[in-house]
């Protein structure tokens, strides 16, 4: 009914405007030529100004999108990738722009930033561009540093701000001895070794407020222990070597090669239990290193941390008489980090399918490509709720409730 009434009023207004326009045209025609010209010019100007001043009402999804855009007060995205490589024993020379155009080496791909891989190094050796001196023992090295930082400030309504931040840091170094051990047998990639670190902003407060008794095993830790058996079967099912063996399962219910203490079982079980997720919702660690920028932990995505601040309570007359400032704050900061990881010297992938094929005779587990000695989750509501007030007499008081914890798996 309201919409029909609005349409009728709009239609009536258009009719009134038309009558006014027709009357104005008749009056202008009665004027002398010079005055008629000025009157028409003035009428056009008034009509143009009227159109500019007219308010256009936006409804529906477009209005919601407009509110969302205007809510963002500040935003920044910083992303960087830094590559470094060093090939000792390279015997060719650069002539122009870092390239030797006679041998076309190292090539424009390398000059433009392409990182040498195994195939490129083998090609250099085949063309005689790398020394074959068997006494040469300097390592070929590469390094990759990746950083992501996203920050934004939102203001849904006056004096209420939300600060969001997402960050990720990943770096990896690789080294290998690329040499001809006899001087005539050809170059080989000896003792390859990769190491690095990984850190992301994280959210795991889903289990932060569960009851904890230091004299008893916590509910979350028990969940972590229980997850391992199912996680063992999930990880094993993806390994074609385990499948080829006939999917063997030990007497305790764990897949052979993925016992309760296997790294590929422990880490995803730990993340699933302490973030309140199921075993199928967490990513698994990858077991390959095809490129220097390949991230075995890429399934662990950075998550937003936040800080909320509201300072509008002093607009309430009853509070304005007593306080000059009232600030209510709430913030959450969480981080998942691996200070160091390194490649396992005994890793083996016979068919090059990206999974381990060698089982350690001591532990009875498949040896993964990367070894992760320690993974840490640190988080906290700092504060969960905080109130900061200043009175008319310049008395300042602050009350905060904080909740933090640090989890470590070694």
XYZ file of C-alpha atoms in Angstrom:
410
model
C 0.000 0.000 0.000
C 2.831 2.360 0.873
C 4.587 1.684 -2.450
C 1.355 2.348 -4.405
C 0.817 5.634 -2.574
C 4.401 6.665 -3.338
C 3.943 5.885 -7.044
C 0.686 7.896 -7.156
C 2.426 10.884 -5.516
C 5.300 10.703 -7.992
C 2.889 10.536 -10.920
C 0.909 13.516 -9.569
C 4.107 15.547 -9.102
C 5.105 14.879 -12.715
C 1.712 16.146 -13.892
C 2.067 19.305 -11.789
C 5.589 19.902 -13.152
C 4.294 19.504 -16.730
C 1.500 22.039 -16.157
C 4.025 24.498 -14.715
C 6.366 23.979 -17.676
C 3.550 24.496 -20.209
C 2.389 27.686 -18.443
C 5.960 29.008 -18.376
C 6.374 28.384 -22.111
C 3.154 30.290 -22.863
C 4.269 33.266 -20.757
C 7.711 33.315 -22.417
C 6.138 33.427 -25.918
C 4.338 36.666 -24.967
C 7.643 38.457 -24.214
C 9.586 40.612 -26.722
C 12.356 38.734 -28.660
C 15.322 39.870 -26.491
C 13.548 39.237 -23.171
C 12.203 35.933 -24.500
C 15.766 34.738 -25.227
C 16.975 35.679 -21.735
C 13.936 34.049 -20.120
C 14.506 30.762 -21.986
C 18.195 30.776 -20.995
C 17.245 31.370 -17.358
C 14.658 28.546 -17.486
C 17.208 26.099 -18.896
C 19.708 27.066 -16.179
C 17.103 26.593 -13.441
C 16.168 23.179 -14.842
C 19.823 22.131 -14.979
C 20.384 23.207 -11.357
C 17.234 21.378 -10.326
C 18.531 18.130 -11.883
C 21.871 18.531 -10.081
C 20.195 19.120 -6.734
C 17.784 16.238 -7.139
C 18.571 13.371 -4.736
C 18.691 9.908 -6.254
C 17.626 7.176 -3.905
C 19.643 3.979 -4.314
C 18.088 0.733 -3.102
C 18.868 -2.963 -2.933
C 22.289 -4.552 -3.504
C 23.756 -1.348 -4.962
C 22.969 0.527 -1.736
C 24.517 -2.252 0.354
C 27.642 -2.233 -1.825
C 27.912 1.543 -1.444
C 27.751 1.277 2.330
C 30.423 -1.415 2.283
C 32.762 0.701 0.147
C 32.349 3.850 2.234
C 32.888 1.810 5.394
C 36.535 1.183 4.378
C 38.560 4.156 5.602
C 42.038 2.863 4.909
C 43.508 -0.224 3.236
C 46.967 -1.322 2.133
C 48.416 -4.451 0.548
C 52.156 -5.116 0.501
C 53.490 -8.183 -1.259
C 57.076 -8.972 -2.130
C 59.088 -11.861 -3.552
C 62.877 -11.823 -3.495
C 64.915 -14.414 -5.388
C 68.646 -14.979 -5.103
C 70.823 -17.551 -6.842
C 74.554 -18.147 -7.006
C 76.311 -20.550 -9.383
C 80.043 -20.854 -8.630
C 82.158 -22.341 -11.404
C 80.281 -20.628 -14.236
C 82.963 -20.178 -16.914
C 81.221 -18.017 -19.513
C 81.366 -14.219 -19.493
C 78.738 -11.507 -19.875
C 79.118 -9.019 -22.726
C 76.009 -6.843 -22.819
C 73.058 -6.638 -20.430
C 74.536 -9.552 -18.481
C 74.391 -11.905 -21.466
C 76.902 -13.398 -23.884
C 75.128 -13.250 -27.227
C 77.570 -15.699 -28.890
C 76.738 -18.514 -26.491
C 73.357 -17.001 -25.576
C 74.155 -17.652 -21.925
C 72.948 -17.352 -19.272
C 69.981 -16.295 -21.438
C 67.317 -13.651 -21.224
C 65.133 -15.790 -18.951
C 67.851 -15.732 -16.299
C 68.488 -12.008 -16.826
C 64.757 -11.282 -16.358
C 64.685 -13.172 -13.071
C 64.035 -16.812 -13.920
C 65.690 -19.002 -11.305
C 67.927 -21.818 -12.608
C 66.480 -25.260 -12.023
C 67.996 -28.721 -12.513
C 67.330 -28.691 -16.257
C 69.023 -25.306 -16.735
C 72.088 -26.363 -14.744
C 72.328 -29.596 -16.728
C 72.130 -27.583 -19.950
C 74.950 -25.268 -18.781
C 77.099 -28.307 -17.969
C 76.334 -29.966 -21.329
C 77.446 -26.804 -23.148
C 80.675 -26.615 -21.148
C 79.677 -23.459 -19.261
C 80.424 -24.925 -15.807
C 83.865 -26.049 -14.703
C 84.500 -29.798 -14.597
C 87.438 -29.525 -12.203
C 86.959 -32.372 -9.662
C 88.649 -30.239 -6.979
C 85.899 -27.622 -7.187
C 83.731 -27.766 -4.039
C 81.669 -24.561 -3.850
C 77.908 -24.967 -3.425
C 75.209 -23.828 -5.799
C 72.771 -21.824 -3.639
C 69.324 -20.311 -4.017
C 67.089 -18.345 -1.684
C 63.467 -17.239 -1.800
C 61.764 -14.730 0.532
C 58.025 -14.077 0.354
C 56.133 -11.538 2.451
C 52.469 -10.545 2.487
C 50.929 -7.841 4.659
C 47.312 -6.662 4.354
C 45.910 -3.952 6.616
C 42.514 -2.277 6.599
C 40.490 0.005 8.837
C 36.690 -0.072 8.713
C 34.214 2.325 10.289
C 30.721 0.749 10.177
C 29.308 3.741 12.036
C 30.581 6.888 13.711
C 33.358 6.429 16.319
C 33.435 2.643 15.912
C 36.536 1.390 14.102
C 37.707 -2.102 13.172
C 41.376 -2.667 12.323
C 42.147 -5.854 10.405
C 45.524 -7.304 9.528
C 46.699 -10.412 7.663
C 50.340 -11.331 7.226
C 52.452 -14.184 5.966
C 56.194 -14.806 5.859
C 57.803 -17.685 4.008
C 61.441 -18.197 3.158
C 63.469 -21.094 1.841
C 67.105 -21.690 1.027
C 68.476 -24.445 -1.172
C 72.025 -25.655 -1.693
C 73.673 -28.462 -3.645
C 77.153 -29.386 -4.848
C 76.980 -29.291 -8.639
C 80.220 -30.805 -9.853
C 81.962 -33.401 -11.969
C 83.593 -35.686 -9.386
C 86.132 -37.195 -11.810
C 86.490 -34.505 -14.460
C 85.040 -36.691 -17.184
C 82.010 -38.544 -15.776
C 79.617 -35.596 -16.044
C 78.098 -33.227 -13.534
C 75.865 -34.440 -10.717
C 73.700 -32.747 -8.082
C 75.223 -33.882 -4.794
C 73.966 -33.412 -1.225
C 70.869 -31.294 -1.982
C 69.605 -29.554 1.128
C 66.691 -27.157 1.742
C 65.849 -25.186 4.870
C 63.609 -22.272 5.808
C 60.893 -20.881 8.053
C 57.175 -20.162 7.845
C 54.810 -17.881 9.757
C 51.208 -16.692 9.278
C 48.600 -14.753 11.197
C 46.249 -17.388 12.560
C 42.947 -17.975 14.354
C 42.572 -20.833 16.844
C 40.477 -19.394 19.676
C 37.791 -22.041 19.097
C 39.341 -24.105 21.918
C 40.820 -21.268 23.975
C 38.018 -21.111 26.537
C 37.687 -24.807 27.229
C 38.166 -25.808 30.844
C 41.708 -26.702 31.803
C 42.893 -28.546 34.893
C 46.703 -28.759 35.219
C 46.332 -32.045 37.109
C 44.341 -33.706 34.338
C 44.713 -34.327 30.617
C 42.755 -31.635 28.803
C 39.797 -32.393 26.576
C 41.583 -30.830 23.590
C 44.732 -32.919 24.050
C 42.615 -36.067 24.266
C 40.949 -35.027 21.009
C 44.411 -34.570 19.491
C 45.391 -38.113 20.494
C 42.154 -39.568 19.141
C 42.498 -37.778 15.796
C 45.820 -39.473 14.990
C 44.458 -42.851 13.944
C 41.990 -41.458 11.405
C 44.567 -38.928 10.223
C 47.048 -41.773 9.674
C 44.634 -43.484 7.284
C 43.829 -40.221 5.493
C 47.502 -39.387 4.890
C 48.369 -42.961 3.877
C 45.538 -43.126 1.345
C 47.156 -40.292 -0.601
C 50.535 -42.035 -0.773
C 50.634 -44.277 -3.907
C 53.483 -46.336 -2.437
C 51.303 -47.328 0.539
C 48.422 -48.096 -1.822
C 50.687 -50.276 -4.012
C 51.669 -52.266 -0.935
C 48.031 -53.264 -0.470
C 47.063 -50.600 2.112
C 48.671 -52.411 5.065
C 47.303 -51.509 8.533
C 49.086 -52.368 11.786
C 47.450 -54.188 14.689
C 46.817 -50.882 16.528
C 44.729 -49.566 13.603
C 47.353 -47.160 12.204
C 48.484 -47.354 8.585
C 51.903 -48.952 8.314
C 54.455 -46.221 7.683
C 52.248 -43.620 9.420
C 52.255 -44.486 13.112
C 50.928 -42.326 15.936
C 54.301 -40.523 16.097
C 54.766 -39.854 12.376
C 55.247 -36.168 11.587
C 52.719 -36.193 8.727
C 50.143 -37.518 11.209
C 50.993 -35.377 14.247
C 51.003 -31.893 12.697
C 47.573 -31.944 10.954
C 46.039 -33.740 13.981
C 47.443 -31.034 16.250
C 46.056 -28.226 14.073
C 42.652 -29.905 13.743
C 42.248 -30.527 17.483
C 43.344 -27.085 18.690
C 41.362 -25.144 16.067
C 38.172 -27.124 16.684
C 38.059 -28.620 13.173
C 37.600 -32.126 11.831
C 40.524 -34.084 10.385
C 39.271 -33.456 6.834
C 39.237 -29.669 7.223
C 42.975 -29.187 7.715
C 45.616 -29.220 4.995
C 48.362 -31.819 4.790
C 52.067 -31.101 4.396
C 53.367 -31.605 0.857
C 56.334 -33.890 0.211
C 58.035 -32.391 -2.810
C 60.315 -29.488 -3.656
C 60.010 -28.867 -7.426
C 60.929 -25.159 -7.272
C 62.645 -22.774 -4.893
C 59.319 -20.977 -4.335
C 57.333 -24.171 -3.675
C 55.741 -23.939 -0.231
C 55.044 -27.306 1.447
C 52.764 -25.527 3.943
C 50.729 -23.561 1.396
C 47.538 -25.222 2.626
C 47.896 -23.292 5.907
C 46.334 -19.965 4.924
C 46.871 -16.673 6.760
C 43.801 -15.546 8.698
C 42.734 -12.052 9.799
C 43.462 -10.661 13.249
C 41.473 -7.695 14.478
C 41.112 -4.805 16.906
C 37.780 -3.066 17.695
C 37.538 0.379 19.270
C 34.371 2.314 20.224
C 34.527 5.869 21.601
C 30.947 7.071 21.130
C 29.516 6.594 24.615
C 30.261 10.205 25.590
C 27.477 11.257 23.221
C 24.991 9.974 25.771
C 23.990 13.077 27.814
C 24.075 11.252 31.172
C 27.680 10.107 30.577
C 28.831 13.349 28.939
C 28.292 15.224 32.209
C 30.881 13.056 33.997
C 33.343 11.764 31.377
C 35.386 13.462 28.667
C 36.381 10.159 27.027
C 35.215 6.533 27.163
C 36.917 3.918 25.020
C 35.837 0.270 24.749
C 38.341 -2.034 23.078
C 38.532 -5.651 21.982
C 41.417 -7.288 20.112
C 42.641 -10.690 18.965
C 46.143 -11.589 17.816
C 47.152 -15.100 16.747
C 50.182 -16.569 14.987
C 51.295 -19.959 13.724
C 55.018 -20.283 13.143
C 57.681 -22.807 12.258
C 61.007 -21.265 13.141
C 62.856 -23.811 11.060
C 62.240 -26.723 8.746
C 64.778 -28.665 6.701
C 64.867 -31.411 4.099
C 65.493 -34.984 5.226
C 68.681 -36.506 3.824
C 67.099 -39.986 3.722
C 63.983 -38.936 1.809
C 63.324 -41.050 -1.255
C 60.690 -40.840 -3.974
C 61.491 -43.617 -6.452
C 58.748 -42.820 -8.975
C 58.819 -39.036 -8.424
C 55.140 -38.812 -7.542
C 55.614 -36.321 -4.682
C 55.354 -38.815 -1.795
C 57.901 -40.678 0.346
C 58.764 -44.250 -0.604
C 61.428 -45.065 1.995
C 60.404 -46.347 5.457
C 62.833 -45.769 8.302
C 63.723 -49.121 9.873
C 63.994 -47.544 13.348
C 60.705 -45.608 13.569
C 58.807 -47.669 10.990
C 57.552 -44.455 9.355
C 57.854 -43.028 5.874
C 60.531 -40.321 5.939
C 58.941 -37.026 4.740
C 60.714 -34.552 2.469
C 60.734 -31.821 5.112
C 61.389 -32.271 8.813
C 59.655 -29.796 11.140
C 61.289 -29.846 14.577
C 58.795 -27.453 16.155
C 55.453 -25.771 15.405
C 54.073 -23.037 17.668
C 50.690 -21.357 17.962
C 50.570 -18.209 20.089
C 47.313 -16.314 20.500
C 45.488 -13.981 22.814
C 42.570 -11.658 23.308
C 44.511 -8.553 24.281
C 42.088 -7.514 25.591
C 38.950 -9.625 25.396
C 37.215 -6.525 26.744
C 38.802 -3.288 27.868
C 37.338 -0.035 29.186
C 39.363 3.179 29.420
C 37.653 6.273 30.898
C 38.712 9.852 31.617
C 36.590 12.041 33.902
C 36.016 15.802 33.784
C 38.495 16.054 36.645
C 41.207 14.360 34.495
C 41.052 11.113 36.463
C 41.934 8.172 34.230
C 40.952 4.551 34.881
C 41.413 1.416 32.809
C 40.008 -2.089 33.252
C 40.953 -4.997 30.964
C 40.384 -8.734 30.822
C 42.994 -10.661 28.809
C 43.216 -14.296 27.778
C 46.334 -15.754 26.154
C 47.977 -19.105 25.486
C 50.949 -20.621 23.672
C 50.867 -24.113 22.162
C 53.956 -25.955 20.976
C 54.410 -29.300 19.238
C 57.948 -30.673 19.112
